[in-house]
Amino acid sequence: VLFALARTEGPCDVDSRSCGHDDAAGLVQLRRTDGKGGARSNATRGTSCTCGENSGNPGSCCSIDDGKGGKNSGDFCGSMFHKNTCGGETPVCCTSSGDAQCCVEGSVCSHDWHCIEPTTAACPNRVKLEAGFACECTCESCGVLPTVDMAELKAGKAMIVTSTAPSKSKDSARFMDFKYQPLAAGSSSQMDIELQPDATKQEILGFGGAFTDAVAWHYDELSTCMKKTFIEQHFGATGLGYTTGRVPMGASDFSRMNYVLDNTTDDYDLEHFCLRDDRETDAPCGSDYKVSVIKAAQDEIQKASSDGTLKLFVSSWSAPL
């Protein structure tokens, strides 16, 4: 015989088939789950309906039936327009006065009461923000990108990766879901891709990002292990695999102040060139904290590939005035 904990409005006998329920009472009683006695509860109905984090409409969140019994008394998950029974593979109830849905185990509810599904390999540390959810990177875990199956690509399919936010159509939030879609004519693929290997336009040198003062400033603020994680995620073999970087010549939109590397007019021989950054207004020459993150990226690229090289191009952020 299994027993489940439930809240009741007063003491009741374990062998009794009826007990009142009041979520505010807070009195705990044992209830039988074998059908021989005890009040109706989640367990007696063979489900494990639970109200999701941030779920609204508590009167109809895992109630017995259409709001009866109160929150967490049954498997009903409903609203003015929806009637659902949660349990099994979708035990989490997200409900409001106008909408309701059952979500998979581990889900939480969005600000508009739709499913935010459990973490995926690409987003193991989901955090709730004021405007939604984000994937947080930690020293222990930072997500793993989907692995490309070359056999599927050689078979004439495209790998389609999508991330979606919850919407009024009840689509749950997903992080880097992927599938292989046939590209054959007449297929139901989401896109048409036409390759012209003989029409050479320009060479792709690589993919990457900009090493700005903002990058260096935030990089300096990270712990040692997070610096390592940051570099691995962007330049490592299991990360994005960046191999190219742009370095601003002087200040950029991502600097805390305006500055130039040579403030002398017509100094074509660069006799007054001054390597500096945005840490001080009158910064001494010869120091730039962007160098540390650039060197870390170079080391990671060489670790990922014996002949790996970080390609850099230096340019002014905007046209000279």
mmCIF file of C-alpha atoms in Angstrom:
data_model
loop_
_atom_site.group_PDB
_atom_site.id
_atom_site.type_symbol
_atom_site.label_atom_id
_atom_site.label_comp_id
_atom_site.label_asym_id
_atom_site.label_seq_id
_atom_site.Cartn_x
_atom_site.Cartn_y
_atom_site.Cartn_z
ATOM 1 C CA VAL A 1 0.000 0.000 0.000
ATOM 2 C CA LEU A 2 1.393 3.403 -1.037
ATOM 3 C CA PHE A 3 0.541 6.628 0.698
ATOM 4 C CA ALA A 4 0.710 10.213 -0.497
ATOM 5 C CA LEU A 5 0.920 13.425 1.489
ATOM 6 C CA ALA A 6 -1.961 15.824 0.987
ATOM 7 C CA ARG A 7 -3.418 18.904 2.620
ATOM 8 C CA THR A 8 -6.838 18.658 4.248
ATOM 9 C CA GLU A 9 -9.138 20.990 6.093
ATOM 10 C CA GLY A 10 -9.333 18.642 9.063
ATOM 11 C CA PRO A 11 -8.141 15.252 10.372
ATOM 12 C CA CYS A 12 -9.591 12.258 8.549
ATOM 13 C CA ASP A 13 -9.347 8.519 8.905
ATOM 14 C CA VAL A 14 -6.964 6.732 6.560
ATOM 15 C CA ASP A 15 -9.733 4.244 5.695
ATOM 16 C CA SER A 16 -12.207 6.992 4.902
ATOM 17 C CA ARG A 17 -13.043 7.599 1.267
ATOM 18 C CA SER A 18 -13.690 11.297 1.652
ATOM 19 C CA CYS A 19 -11.738 14.157 3.154
ATOM 20 C CA GLY A 20 -12.348 17.828 2.590
ATOM 21 C CA HIS A 21 -9.601 19.862 0.968
ATOM 22 C CA ASP A 22 -8.459 23.372 1.655
ATOM 23 C CA ASP A 23 -5.120 24.443 0.272
ATOM 24 C CA ALA A 24 -4.823 27.168 2.903
ATOM 25 C CA ALA A 25 -5.364 24.820 5.850
ATOM 26 C CA GLY A 26 -1.975 23.187 5.598
ATOM 27 C CA LEU A 27 -2.888 20.096 7.642
ATOM 28 C CA VAL A 28 -0.988 17.037 6.411
ATOM 29 C CA GLN A 29 -2.598 13.609 6.326
ATOM 30 C CA LEU A 30 -1.693 10.238 4.838
ATOM 31 C CA ARG A 31 -3.942 9.139 2.009
ATOM 32 C CA ARG A 32 -4.158 5.683 0.546
ATOM 33 C CA THR A 33 -3.404 5.247 -3.152
ATOM 34 C CA ASP A 34 -4.713 1.720 -3.647
ATOM 35 C CA GLY A 35 -8.349 2.765 -4.049
ATOM 36 C CA LYS A 36 -9.474 1.047 -0.863
ATOM 37 C CA GLY A 37 -9.714 4.230 1.115
ATOM 38 C CA GLY A 38 -8.538 7.783 1.467
ATOM 39 C CA ALA A 39 -9.562 10.944 -0.298
ATOM 40 C CA ARG A 40 -9.111 11.581 -3.981
ATOM 41 C CA SER A 41 -5.582 12.811 -4.677
ATOM 42 C CA ASN A 42 -3.011 13.036 -7.432
ATOM 43 C CA ALA A 43 -1.825 9.512 -6.709
ATOM 44 C CA THR A 44 -5.276 7.916 -6.703
ATOM 45 C CA ARG A 45 -5.792 9.177 -10.251
ATOM 46 C CA GLY A 46 -2.566 7.602 -11.445
ATOM 47 C CA THR A 47 -0.909 10.909 -12.306
ATOM 48 C CA SER A 48 1.725 13.237 -10.923
ATOM 49 C CA CYS A 49 0.332 16.609 -11.969
ATOM 50 C CA THR A 50 2.333 19.483 -10.505
ATOM 51 C CA CYS A 51 1.922 23.225 -10.927
ATOM 52 C CA GLY A 52 4.814 24.632 -12.886
ATOM 53 C CA GLU A 53 6.983 27.413 -11.555
ATOM 54 C CA ASN A 54 5.294 30.780 -12.240
ATOM 55 C CA SER A 55 2.011 29.093 -13.178
ATOM 56 C CA GLY A 56 -1.052 31.263 -12.654
ATOM 57 C CA ASN A 57 -4.725 30.516 -11.920
ATOM 58 C CA PRO A 58 -3.975 28.419 -8.808
ATOM 59 C CA GLY A 59 -7.574 27.296 -8.393
ATOM 60 C CA SER A 60 -7.389 25.271 -11.619
ATOM 61 C CA CYS A 61 -3.741 24.228 -11.454
ATOM 62 C CA CYS A 62 -3.720 20.454 -10.863
ATOM 63 C CA SER A 63 -7.174 20.557 -9.283
ATOM 64 C CA ILE A 64 -9.561 17.609 -9.043
ATOM 65 C CA ASP A 65 -11.876 18.702 -11.828
ATOM 66 C CA ASP A 66 -12.476 22.112 -13.350
ATOM 67 C CA GLY A 67 -11.155 23.958 -10.332
ATOM 68 C CA LYS A 68 -12.674 21.740 -7.654
ATOM 69 C CA GLY A 69 -10.464 20.800 -4.733
ATOM 70 C CA GLY A 70 -7.930 23.549 -5.244
ATOM 71 C CA LYS A 71 -4.316 23.592 -6.339
ATOM 72 C CA ASN A 72 -2.406 20.272 -6.415
ATOM 73 C CA SER A 73 -5.426 18.135 -5.550
ATOM 74 C CA GLY A 74 -5.763 16.311 -8.884
ATOM 75 C CA ASP A 75 -4.703 16.218 -12.530
ATOM 76 C CA PHE A 76 -6.955 18.886 -14.067
ATOM 77 C CA CYS A 77 -5.171 21.800 -15.764
ATOM 78 C CA GLY A 78 -7.604 24.256 -17.201
ATOM 79 C CA SER A 79 -8.716 27.774 -17.937
ATOM 80 C CA MET A 80 -11.770 29.525 -19.260
ATOM 81 C CA PHE A 81 -11.120 28.099 -22.727
ATOM 82 C CA HIS A 82 -9.060 24.937 -22.151
ATOM 83 C CA LYS A 83 -9.514 21.682 -20.269
ATOM 84 C CA ASN A 84 -6.460 19.416 -19.998
ATOM 85 C CA THR A 85 -5.490 16.395 -17.930
ATOM 86 C CA CYS A 86 -1.810 16.433 -16.984
ATOM 87 C CA GLY A 87 0.248 13.382 -16.106
ATOM 88 C CA GLY A 88 2.484 10.720 -17.588
ATOM 89 C CA GLU A 89 5.001 12.349 -19.944
ATOM 90 C CA THR A 90 3.445 15.808 -19.469
ATOM 91 C CA PRO A 91 2.852 16.243 -15.718
ATOM 92 C CA VAL A 92 3.537 19.982 -15.352
ATOM 93 C CA CYS A 93 0.574 22.356 -15.556
ATOM 94 C CA CYS A 94 0.959 25.922 -16.837
ATOM 95 C CA THR A 95 -2.316 27.806 -16.613
ATOM 96 C CA SER A 96 -3.823 31.268 -16.599
ATOM 97 C CA SER A 97 -7.397 32.514 -16.753
ATOM 98 C CA GLY A 98 -7.400 32.197 -20.537
ATOM 99 C CA ASP A 99 -4.877 29.505 -21.395
ATOM 100 C CA ALA A 100 -3.579 26.191 -20.076
ATOM 101 C CA GLN A 101 -1.277 23.416 -21.216
ATOM 102 C CA CYS A 102 0.495 20.334 -19.910
ATOM 103 C CA CYS A 103 4.283 20.350 -20.177
ATOM 104 C CA VAL A 104 7.014 17.719 -19.985
ATOM 105 C CA GLU A 105 8.746 16.875 -16.711
ATOM 106 C CA GLY A 106 10.999 19.642 -15.430
ATOM 107 C CA SER A 107 9.303 22.466 -17.339
ATOM 108 C CA VAL A 108 8.627 25.895 -15.898
ATOM 109 C CA CYS A 109 6.029 28.377 -17.091
ATOM 110 C CA SER A 110 6.801 31.482 -19.139
ATOM 111 C CA HIS A 111 5.490 34.947 -18.283
ATOM 112 C CA ASP A 112 2.495 34.215 -20.522
ATOM 113 C CA TRP A 113 2.029 30.727 -19.040
ATOM 114 C CA HIS A 114 3.398 28.570 -21.826
ATOM 115 C CA CYS A 115 5.868 25.729 -21.431
ATOM 116 C CA ILE A 116 9.560 26.424 -21.051
ATOM 117 C CA GLU A 117 10.874 22.918 -21.463
ATOM 118 C CA PRO A 118 13.758 21.357 -19.497
ATOM 119 C CA THR A 119 17.341 22.042 -20.332
ATOM 120 C CA THR A 120 18.879 20.562 -23.428
ATOM 121 C CA ALA A 121 22.490 19.754 -24.215
ATOM 122 C CA ALA A 122 22.800 23.183 -25.832
ATOM 123 C CA CYS A 123 21.393 24.979 -22.776
ATOM 124 C CA PRO A 124 22.090 23.066 -19.556
ATOM 125 C CA ASN A 125 21.783 26.123 -17.291
ATOM 126 C CA ARG A 126 18.574 27.939 -18.102
ATOM 127 C CA VAL A 127 17.896 31.093 -16.083
ATOM 128 C CA LYS A 128 14.802 33.273 -15.978
ATOM 129 C CA LEU A 129 15.244 36.955 -16.746
ATOM 130 C CA GLU A 130 12.805 39.851 -16.629
ATOM 131 C CA ALA A 131 12.106 39.586 -20.350
ATOM 132 C CA GLY A 132 12.343 35.813 -20.732
ATOM 133 C CA PHE A 133 14.929 33.075 -20.361
ATOM 134 C CA ALA A 134 18.625 32.787 -21.167
ATOM 135 C CA CYS A 135 21.307 30.113 -21.184
ATOM 136 C CA GLU A 136 23.947 30.701 -18.529
ATOM 137 C CA CYS A 137 27.532 29.558 -18.910
ATOM 138 C CA THR A 138 29.284 28.213 -15.803
ATOM 139 C CA CYS A 139 32.660 26.679 -15.064
ATOM 140 C CA GLU A 140 31.006 23.261 -14.848
ATOM 141 C CA SER A 141 28.815 23.372 -17.961
ATOM 142 C CA CYS A 142 28.199 25.719 -20.855
ATOM 143 C CA GLY A 143 26.276 23.713 -23.417
ATOM 144 C CA VAL A 144 27.226 21.430 -26.277
ATOM 145 C CA LEU A 145 26.474 22.263 -29.893
ATOM 146 C CA PRO A 146 24.653 19.644 -32.001
ATOM 147 C CA THR A 147 27.004 17.228 -33.748
ATOM 148 C CA VAL A 148 26.800 17.219 -37.531
ATOM 149 C CA ASP A 149 26.128 13.809 -39.089
ATOM 150 C CA MET A 150 28.071 13.959 -42.370
ATOM 151 C CA ALA A 151 26.343 10.809 -43.624
ATOM 152 C CA GLU A 152 23.011 12.632 -43.524
ATOM 153 C CA LEU A 153 24.455 15.577 -45.447
ATOM 154 C CA LYS A 154 26.024 13.323 -48.064
ATOM 155 C CA ALA A 155 22.628 11.673 -48.460
ATOM 156 C CA GLY A 156 21.257 14.978 -49.755
ATOM 157 C CA LYS A 157 19.800 16.378 -46.555
ATOM 158 C CA ALA A 158 20.241 19.698 -44.760
ATOM 159 C CA MET A 159 20.716 20.015 -41.025
ATOM 160 C CA ILE A 160 18.226 22.583 -39.751
ATOM 161 C CA VAL A 161 18.856 24.016 -36.284
ATOM 162 C CA THR A 162 16.157 26.121 -34.630
ATOM 163 C CA SER A 163 15.573 27.830 -31.297
ATOM 164 C CA THR A 164 12.066 29.009 -30.504
ATOM 165 C CA ALA A 165 10.419 31.014 -27.745
ATOM 166 C CA PRO A 166 7.000 30.099 -26.346
ATOM 167 C CA SER A 167 4.154 31.690 -28.266
ATOM 168 C CA LYS A 168 0.404 31.892 -28.162
ATOM 169 C CA SER A 169 0.269 28.871 -30.440
ATOM 170 C CA LYS A 170 1.529 26.928 -27.412
ATOM 171 C CA ASP A 171 4.887 26.062 -28.950
ATOM 172 C CA SER A 172 7.291 25.323 -26.112
ATOM 173 C CA ALA A 173 10.637 27.057 -25.848
ATOM 174 C CA ARG A 174 13.353 25.017 -27.514
ATOM 175 C CA PHE A 175 17.120 25.485 -27.581
ATOM 176 C CA MET A 176 18.971 24.439 -30.748
ATOM 177 C CA ASP A 177 16.662 21.631 -31.774
ATOM 178 C CA PHE A 178 17.874 20.031 -34.977
ATOM 179 C CA LYS A 179 16.623 17.738 -37.674
ATOM 180 C CA TYR A 180 17.761 16.568 -41.109
ATOM 181 C CA GLN A 181 15.476 17.650 -43.937
ATOM 182 C CA PRO A 182 15.583 16.192 -47.481
ATOM 183 C CA LEU A 183 16.458 18.721 -50.158
ATOM 184 C CA ALA A 184 15.044 16.719 -53.048
ATOM 185 C CA ALA A 185 12.719 18.533 -55.439
ATOM 186 C CA GLY A 186 9.143 18.471 -54.275
ATOM 187 C CA SER A 187 10.074 17.758 -50.656
ATOM 188 C CA SER A 188 8.569 19.599 -47.730
ATOM 189 C CA SER A 189 11.879 21.236 -46.807
ATOM 190 C CA GLN A 190 11.866 24.670 -45.202
ATOM 191 C CA MET A 191 14.333 26.117 -47.681
ATOM 192 C CA ASP A 192 15.881 25.601 -51.108
ATOM 193 C CA ILE A 193 19.678 25.659 -51.318
ATOM 194 C CA GLU A 194 21.349 25.964 -54.708
ATOM 195 C CA LEU A 195 25.109 25.409 -54.851
ATOM 196 C CA GLN A 196 27.269 26.711 -57.695
ATOM 197 C CA PRO A 197 30.786 25.418 -56.941
ATOM 198 C CA ASP A 198 32.161 26.624 -60.267
ATOM 199 C CA ALA A 199 31.068 30.232 -59.746
ATOM 200 C CA THR A 200 33.866 31.459 -57.482
ATOM 201 C CA LYS A 201 33.228 34.905 -56.070
ATOM 202 C CA GLN A 202 35.489 35.543 -53.089
ATOM 203 C CA GLU A 203 37.509 33.518 -50.642
ATOM 204 C CA ILE A 204 36.190 32.957 -47.128
ATOM 205 C CA LEU A 205 39.095 33.535 -44.751
ATOM 206 C CA GLY A 206 37.224 32.354 -41.681
ATOM 207 C CA PHE A 207 34.585 33.227 -39.128
ATOM 208 C CA GLY A 208 35.007 35.091 -35.862
ATOM 209 C CA GLY A 209 34.295 38.286 -33.953
ATOM 210 C CA ALA A 210 35.832 41.537 -32.777
ATOM 211 C CA PHE A 211 38.387 41.911 -29.981
ATOM 212 C CA THR A 212 37.107 45.198 -28.564
ATOM 213 C CA ASP A 213 37.805 47.008 -25.299
ATOM 214 C CA ALA A 214 34.450 45.745 -24.018
ATOM 215 C CA VAL A 215 35.509 42.149 -24.652
ATOM 216 C CA ALA A 216 38.819 42.678 -22.860
ATOM 217 C CA TRP A 217 37.185 44.488 -19.925
ATOM 218 C CA HIS A 218 34.615 41.734 -19.318
ATOM 219 C CA TYR A 219 37.230 39.027 -19.921
ATOM 220 C CA ASP A 220 39.394 40.537 -17.166
ATOM 221 C CA GLU A 221 36.409 40.392 -14.795
ATOM 222 C CA LEU A 222 35.934 36.634 -15.265
ATOM 223 C CA SER A 223 37.324 34.015 -12.909
ATOM 224 C CA THR A 224 40.185 31.847 -14.152
ATOM 225 C CA CYS A 225 37.914 28.903 -14.931
ATOM 226 C CA MET A 226 35.350 31.113 -16.699
ATOM 227 C CA LYS A 227 38.091 32.656 -18.834
ATOM 228 C CA LYS A 228 39.029 29.143 -19.902
ATOM 229 C CA THR A 229 35.385 28.268 -20.625
ATOM 230 C CA PHE A 230 34.828 31.499 -22.566
ATOM 231 C CA ILE A 231 37.823 30.868 -24.820
ATOM 232 C CA GLU A 232 36.943 27.190 -25.350
ATOM 233 C CA GLN A 233 33.361 28.035 -26.294
ATOM 234 C CA HIS A 234 34.454 30.518 -28.955
ATOM 235 C CA PHE A 235 37.753 29.178 -30.292
ATOM 236 C CA GLY A 236 37.951 25.554 -29.116
ATOM 237 C CA ALA A 237 37.410 22.321 -31.026
ATOM 238 C CA THR A 238 34.057 21.691 -29.303
ATOM 239 C CA GLY A 239 32.938 25.328 -29.483
ATOM 240 C CA LEU A 240 32.198 27.700 -32.334
ATOM 241 C CA GLY A 241 35.617 27.197 -33.874
ATOM 242 C CA TYR A 242 36.326 30.874 -34.546
ATOM 243 C CA THR A 243 39.609 31.489 -36.376
ATOM 244 C CA THR A 244 39.350 35.171 -37.315
ATOM 245 C CA GLY A 245 39.248 38.411 -35.326
ATOM 246 C CA ARG A 246 38.940 42.110 -35.963
ATOM 247 C CA VAL A 247 40.919 44.496 -33.757
ATOM 248 C CA PRO A 248 39.804 48.150 -33.728
ATOM 249 C CA MET A 249 42.539 50.708 -34.418
ATOM 250 C CA GLY A 250 41.844 53.019 -31.493
ATOM 251 C CA ALA A 251 38.482 53.381 -29.775
ATOM 252 C CA SER A 252 35.216 51.875 -30.997
ATOM 253 C CA ASP A 253 31.550 51.930 -30.033
ATOM 254 C CA PHE A 254 32.531 49.308 -27.445
ATOM 255 C CA SER A 255 35.064 51.495 -25.611
ATOM 256 C CA ARG A 256 34.486 53.484 -22.422
ATOM 257 C CA MET A 257 36.078 56.597 -23.881
ATOM 258 C CA ASN A 258 37.357 58.055 -27.140
ATOM 259 C CA TYR A 259 41.054 57.670 -27.896
ATOM 260 C CA VAL A 260 43.454 57.240 -30.814
ATOM 261 C CA LEU A 261 46.795 55.468 -31.157
ATOM 262 C CA ASP A 262 48.546 58.442 -32.736
ATOM 263 C CA ASN A 263 47.311 61.911 -31.914
ATOM 264 C CA THR A 264 49.889 63.805 -33.981
ATOM 265 C CA THR A 265 48.864 65.270 -37.329
ATOM 266 C CA ASP A 266 50.734 64.047 -40.438
ATOM 267 C CA ASP A 267 52.814 61.548 -38.441
ATOM 268 C CA TYR A 268 53.233 59.219 -41.417
ATOM 269 C CA ASP A 269 56.269 57.517 -39.873
ATOM 270 C CA LEU A 270 54.255 56.794 -36.691
ATOM 271 C CA GLU A 271 56.906 58.317 -34.478
ATOM 272 C CA HIS A 272 54.206 59.132 -31.906
ATOM 273 C CA PHE A 273 52.350 55.822 -32.145
ATOM 274 C CA CYS A 274 51.033 54.801 -28.736
ATOM 275 C CA LEU A 275 49.601 51.349 -28.065
ATOM 276 C CA ARG A 276 46.914 51.840 -25.375
ATOM 277 C CA ASP A 277 43.361 50.981 -24.332
ATOM 278 C CA ASP A 278 40.396 52.566 -22.545
ATOM 279 C CA ARG A 279 41.395 51.943 -18.928
ATOM 280 C CA GLU A 280 42.637 55.509 -18.319
ATOM 281 C CA THR A 281 42.195 58.877 -19.964
ATOM 282 C CA ASP A 282 45.956 59.439 -20.021
ATOM 283 C CA ALA A 283 46.922 55.808 -20.402
ATOM 284 C CA PRO A 284 50.655 55.045 -20.655
ATOM 285 C CA CYS A 285 51.904 53.762 -23.987
ATOM 286 C CA GLY A 286 52.758 50.127 -24.538
ATOM 287 C CA SER A 287 49.835 48.428 -22.795
ATOM 288 C CA ASP A 288 46.579 47.082 -24.244
ATOM 289 C CA TYR A 289 44.497 44.570 -22.322
ATOM 290 C CA LYS A 290 43.023 43.222 -25.569
ATOM 291 C CA VAL A 291 46.339 41.424 -26.057
ATOM 292 C CA SER A 292 45.645 38.913 -23.248
ATOM 293 C CA VAL A 293 42.376 37.652 -24.715
ATOM 294 C CA ILE A 294 43.891 37.582 -28.223
ATOM 295 C CA LYS A 295 46.784 35.425 -27.012
ATOM 296 C CA ALA A 296 44.381 33.105 -25.170
ATOM 297 C CA ALA A 297 42.358 32.685 -28.376
ATOM 298 C CA GLN A 298 45.509 31.928 -30.373
ATOM 299 C CA ASP A 299 46.613 29.282 -27.859
ATOM 300 C CA GLU A 300 43.187 27.606 -27.953
ATOM 301 C CA ILE A 301 43.137 27.503 -31.762
ATOM 302 C CA GLN A 302 46.590 25.891 -31.818
ATOM 303 C CA LYS A 303 45.405 23.377 -29.225
ATOM 304 C CA ALA A 304 42.432 22.481 -31.417
ATOM 305 C CA SER A 305 44.567 22.100 -34.551
ATOM 306 C CA SER A 306 48.330 21.737 -34.882
ATOM 307 C CA ASP A 307 48.367 24.113 -37.849
ATOM 308 C CA GLY A 308 45.693 26.416 -36.448
ATOM 309 C CA THR A 309 46.312 30.136 -36.723
ATOM 310 C CA LEU A 310 44.316 33.104 -35.492
ATOM 311 C CA LYS A 311 43.914 35.538 -38.376
ATOM 312 C CA LEU A 312 43.641 39.171 -37.305
ATOM 313 C CA PHE A 313 42.886 42.315 -39.253
ATOM 314 C CA VAL A 314 43.234 45.765 -37.739
ATOM 315 C CA SER A 315 41.034 48.600 -38.911
ATOM 316 C CA SER A 316 39.560 51.837 -37.690
ATOM 317 C CA TRP A 317 36.030 51.422 -36.397
ATOM 318 C CA SER A 318 34.768 54.227 -38.571
ATOM 319 C CA ALA A 319 36.096 56.497 -41.280
ATOM 320 C CA PRO A 320 38.635 59.160 -40.152
ATOM 321 C CA LEU A 321 37.192 62.614 -39.414
#
